[in-house]
XYZ file of C-alpha atoms in Angstrom:
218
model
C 113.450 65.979 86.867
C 115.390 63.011 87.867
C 117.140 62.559 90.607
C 120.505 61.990 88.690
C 120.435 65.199 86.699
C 122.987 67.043 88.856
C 126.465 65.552 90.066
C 128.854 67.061 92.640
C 125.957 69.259 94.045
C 127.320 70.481 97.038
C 125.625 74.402 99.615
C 129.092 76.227 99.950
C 128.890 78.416 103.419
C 130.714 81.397 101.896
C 131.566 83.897 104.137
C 130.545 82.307 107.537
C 129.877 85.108 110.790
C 131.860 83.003 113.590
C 130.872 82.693 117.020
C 133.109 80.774 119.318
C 131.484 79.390 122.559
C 133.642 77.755 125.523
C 132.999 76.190 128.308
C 135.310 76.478 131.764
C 135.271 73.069 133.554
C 132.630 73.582 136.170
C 134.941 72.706 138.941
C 137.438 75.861 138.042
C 134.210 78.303 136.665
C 132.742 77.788 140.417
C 135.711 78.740 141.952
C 136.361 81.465 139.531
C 133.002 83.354 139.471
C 133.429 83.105 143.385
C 136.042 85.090 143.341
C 134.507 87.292 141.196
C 131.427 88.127 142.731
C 133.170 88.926 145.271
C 135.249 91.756 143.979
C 132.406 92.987 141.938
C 130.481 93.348 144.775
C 133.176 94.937 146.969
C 133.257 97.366 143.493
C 129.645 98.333 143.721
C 128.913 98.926 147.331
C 127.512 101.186 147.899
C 125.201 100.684 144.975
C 124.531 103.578 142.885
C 120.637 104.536 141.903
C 119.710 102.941 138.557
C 116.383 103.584 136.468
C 113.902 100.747 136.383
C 115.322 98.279 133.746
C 118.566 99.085 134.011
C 121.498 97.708 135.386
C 124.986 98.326 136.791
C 128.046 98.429 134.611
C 131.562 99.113 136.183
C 134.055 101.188 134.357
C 135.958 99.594 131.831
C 139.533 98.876 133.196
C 138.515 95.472 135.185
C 141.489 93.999 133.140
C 144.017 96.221 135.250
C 142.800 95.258 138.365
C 144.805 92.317 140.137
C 141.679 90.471 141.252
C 140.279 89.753 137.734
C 143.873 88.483 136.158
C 142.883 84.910 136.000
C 139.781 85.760 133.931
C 142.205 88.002 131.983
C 144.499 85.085 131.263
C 141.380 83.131 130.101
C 140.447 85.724 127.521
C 143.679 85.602 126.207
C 143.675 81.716 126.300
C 140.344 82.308 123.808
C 141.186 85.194 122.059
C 144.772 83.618 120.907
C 142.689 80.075 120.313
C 139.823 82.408 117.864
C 142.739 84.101 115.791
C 144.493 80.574 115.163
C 141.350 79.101 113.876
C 140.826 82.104 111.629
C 145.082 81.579 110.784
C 145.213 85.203 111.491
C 148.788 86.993 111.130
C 148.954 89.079 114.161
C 151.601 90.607 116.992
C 149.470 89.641 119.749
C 146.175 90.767 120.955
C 145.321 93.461 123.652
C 142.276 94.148 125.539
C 141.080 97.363 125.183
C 138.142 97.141 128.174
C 136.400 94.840 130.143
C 133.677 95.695 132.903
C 130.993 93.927 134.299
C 127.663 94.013 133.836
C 125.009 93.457 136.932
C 121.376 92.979 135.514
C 118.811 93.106 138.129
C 115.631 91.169 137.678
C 113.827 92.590 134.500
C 116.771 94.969 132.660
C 117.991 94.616 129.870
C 120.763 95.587 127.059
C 119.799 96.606 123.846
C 120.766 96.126 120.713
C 124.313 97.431 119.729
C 127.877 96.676 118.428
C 131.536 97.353 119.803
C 132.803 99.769 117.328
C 136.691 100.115 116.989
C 137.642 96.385 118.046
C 138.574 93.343 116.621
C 136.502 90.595 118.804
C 134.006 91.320 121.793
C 133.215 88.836 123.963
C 131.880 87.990 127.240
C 132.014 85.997 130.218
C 128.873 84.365 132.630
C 129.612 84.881 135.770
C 126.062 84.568 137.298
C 122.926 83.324 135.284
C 120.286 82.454 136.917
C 116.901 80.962 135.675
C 115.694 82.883 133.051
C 118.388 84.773 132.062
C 120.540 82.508 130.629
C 121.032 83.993 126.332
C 122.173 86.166 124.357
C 121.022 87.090 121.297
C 123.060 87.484 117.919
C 121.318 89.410 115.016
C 122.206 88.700 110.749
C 124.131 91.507 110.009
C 122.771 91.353 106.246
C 120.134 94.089 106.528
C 118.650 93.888 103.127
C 118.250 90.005 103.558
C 114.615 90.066 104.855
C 113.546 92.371 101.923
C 112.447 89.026 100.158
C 112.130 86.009 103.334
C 109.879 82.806 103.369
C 108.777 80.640 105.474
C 110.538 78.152 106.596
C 109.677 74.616 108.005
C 112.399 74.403 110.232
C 114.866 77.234 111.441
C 118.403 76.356 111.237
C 121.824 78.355 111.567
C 121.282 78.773 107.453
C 118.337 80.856 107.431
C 117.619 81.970 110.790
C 118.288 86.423 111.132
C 118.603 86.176 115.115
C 119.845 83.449 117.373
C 119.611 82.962 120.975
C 122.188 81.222 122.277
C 122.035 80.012 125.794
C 124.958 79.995 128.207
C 126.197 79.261 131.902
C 127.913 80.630 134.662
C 130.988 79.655 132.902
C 130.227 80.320 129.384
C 133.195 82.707 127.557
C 131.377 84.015 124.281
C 133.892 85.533 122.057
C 132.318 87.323 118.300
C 133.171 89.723 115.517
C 133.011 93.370 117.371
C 130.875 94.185 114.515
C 128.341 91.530 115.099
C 124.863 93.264 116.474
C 123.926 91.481 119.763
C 121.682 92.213 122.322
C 120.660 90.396 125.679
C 116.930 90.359 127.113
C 114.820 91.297 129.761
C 115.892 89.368 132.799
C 113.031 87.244 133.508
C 114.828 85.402 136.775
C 114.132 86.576 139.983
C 118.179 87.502 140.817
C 120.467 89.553 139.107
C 122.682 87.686 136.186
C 126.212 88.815 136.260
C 128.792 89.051 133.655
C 132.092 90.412 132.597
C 132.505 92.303 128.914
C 135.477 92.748 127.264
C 136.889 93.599 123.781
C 140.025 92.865 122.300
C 142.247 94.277 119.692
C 145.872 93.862 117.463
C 148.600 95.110 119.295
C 150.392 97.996 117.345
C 147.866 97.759 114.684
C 148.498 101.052 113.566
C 152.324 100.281 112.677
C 152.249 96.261 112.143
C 148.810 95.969 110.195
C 147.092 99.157 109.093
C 150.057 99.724 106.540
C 148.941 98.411 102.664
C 149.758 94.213 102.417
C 150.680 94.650 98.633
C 153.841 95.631 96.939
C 154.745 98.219 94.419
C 156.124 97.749 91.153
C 157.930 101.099 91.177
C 160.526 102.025 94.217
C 160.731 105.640 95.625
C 164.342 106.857 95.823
């Protein structure tokens, strides 16, 4: 077949799974994640017992306590950044929980989803060697029923990524979106602050039906 057989051949990424990564300017993240530590570990001492591969996680109202404000204002910042790229029709965004997460050297969290959200994300706060991904799985189930090989993976046919972050790193993905992050191979504990976000007053500003009747109700 020639190569001139086809014209205006063009792959159309229909119905793209968005993950948006950001990066705080290193001088503000160190001061930041200072300050964070900090109250984290003021939170957790004394430390509670944990089973071997575990970790800590505080409860989930970090975003009502006055020392972790400025990250809150950054998840906003995001959040409010996401929904304009997506041109989404909102009445503001709300977060619904945030805690932190405290992995000691090999624990792990497994895979799951944020169920009842809008967006999940999360925020780096310590990653040391080793430790520094998180994983995002294809949430198309059925799509390895038939899968080649490929000679090259690529964002268009890979079923998990790993994408690596920083101290600094804000994460922010579809609350839907299976993730998981793996066994701390480092030799510290990698730190990090959860959170999910959704519409404010969905139930009386979105939930109701976007369509209009062609018969009125007297």
């Amino acid at each position: 077949m020639n190569d001139d057989t086809f014209q205006n051949a063009v792959a159309l990424p229909f119905f793209p799974t968005i993950v948006w990564r950001q990066e705080v300017v290193p001088e503000r993240a160190a001061a930041l994640n200072r300050d964070l530590l900090a109250s984290i570990e003021r939170i957790l001492t004394p430390r509670p017992k944990i089973a071997a591969g575990t970790g800590w996680q505080t409860e989930q109202s970090l975003h009502e306590h006055p020392d972790f404000q400025p990250l809150v204002a950054l998840i906003h910042l995001a959040a409010e950044s996401a929904l304009n790229f997506l041109k989404a029709r909102h009445a503001g965004i709300v977060i619904t929980g945030c805690w932190a997460n405290i992995n000691p050297p090999d624990a792990r969290h497994r895979a799951h989803t944020h169920p009842n959200n809008y967006l999940s994300g999360v925020y780096y706060v310590k990653t040391p060697a080793g430790s520094e991904s998180i994983t995002f799985t294809d949430p198309r189930v059925q799509k390895v029923v038939i899968e080649p090989s490929f000679e090259e993976s690529t964002a268009m046919n890979s079923t998990i990524v790993n994408l690596d972050v920083v101290a600094g790193s804000l994460i922010l993905f579809p609350s839907w979106l299976q993730h998981d992050v793996g066994r701390n191979k480092s030799k510290d504990e990698r730190v990090s602050i959860a959170f999910n976000l959704m519409f404010k007053g969905y139930a009386e500003t979105m939930s109701p039906p976007t369509w209009q009747g062609s018969v009125p109700v007297s």
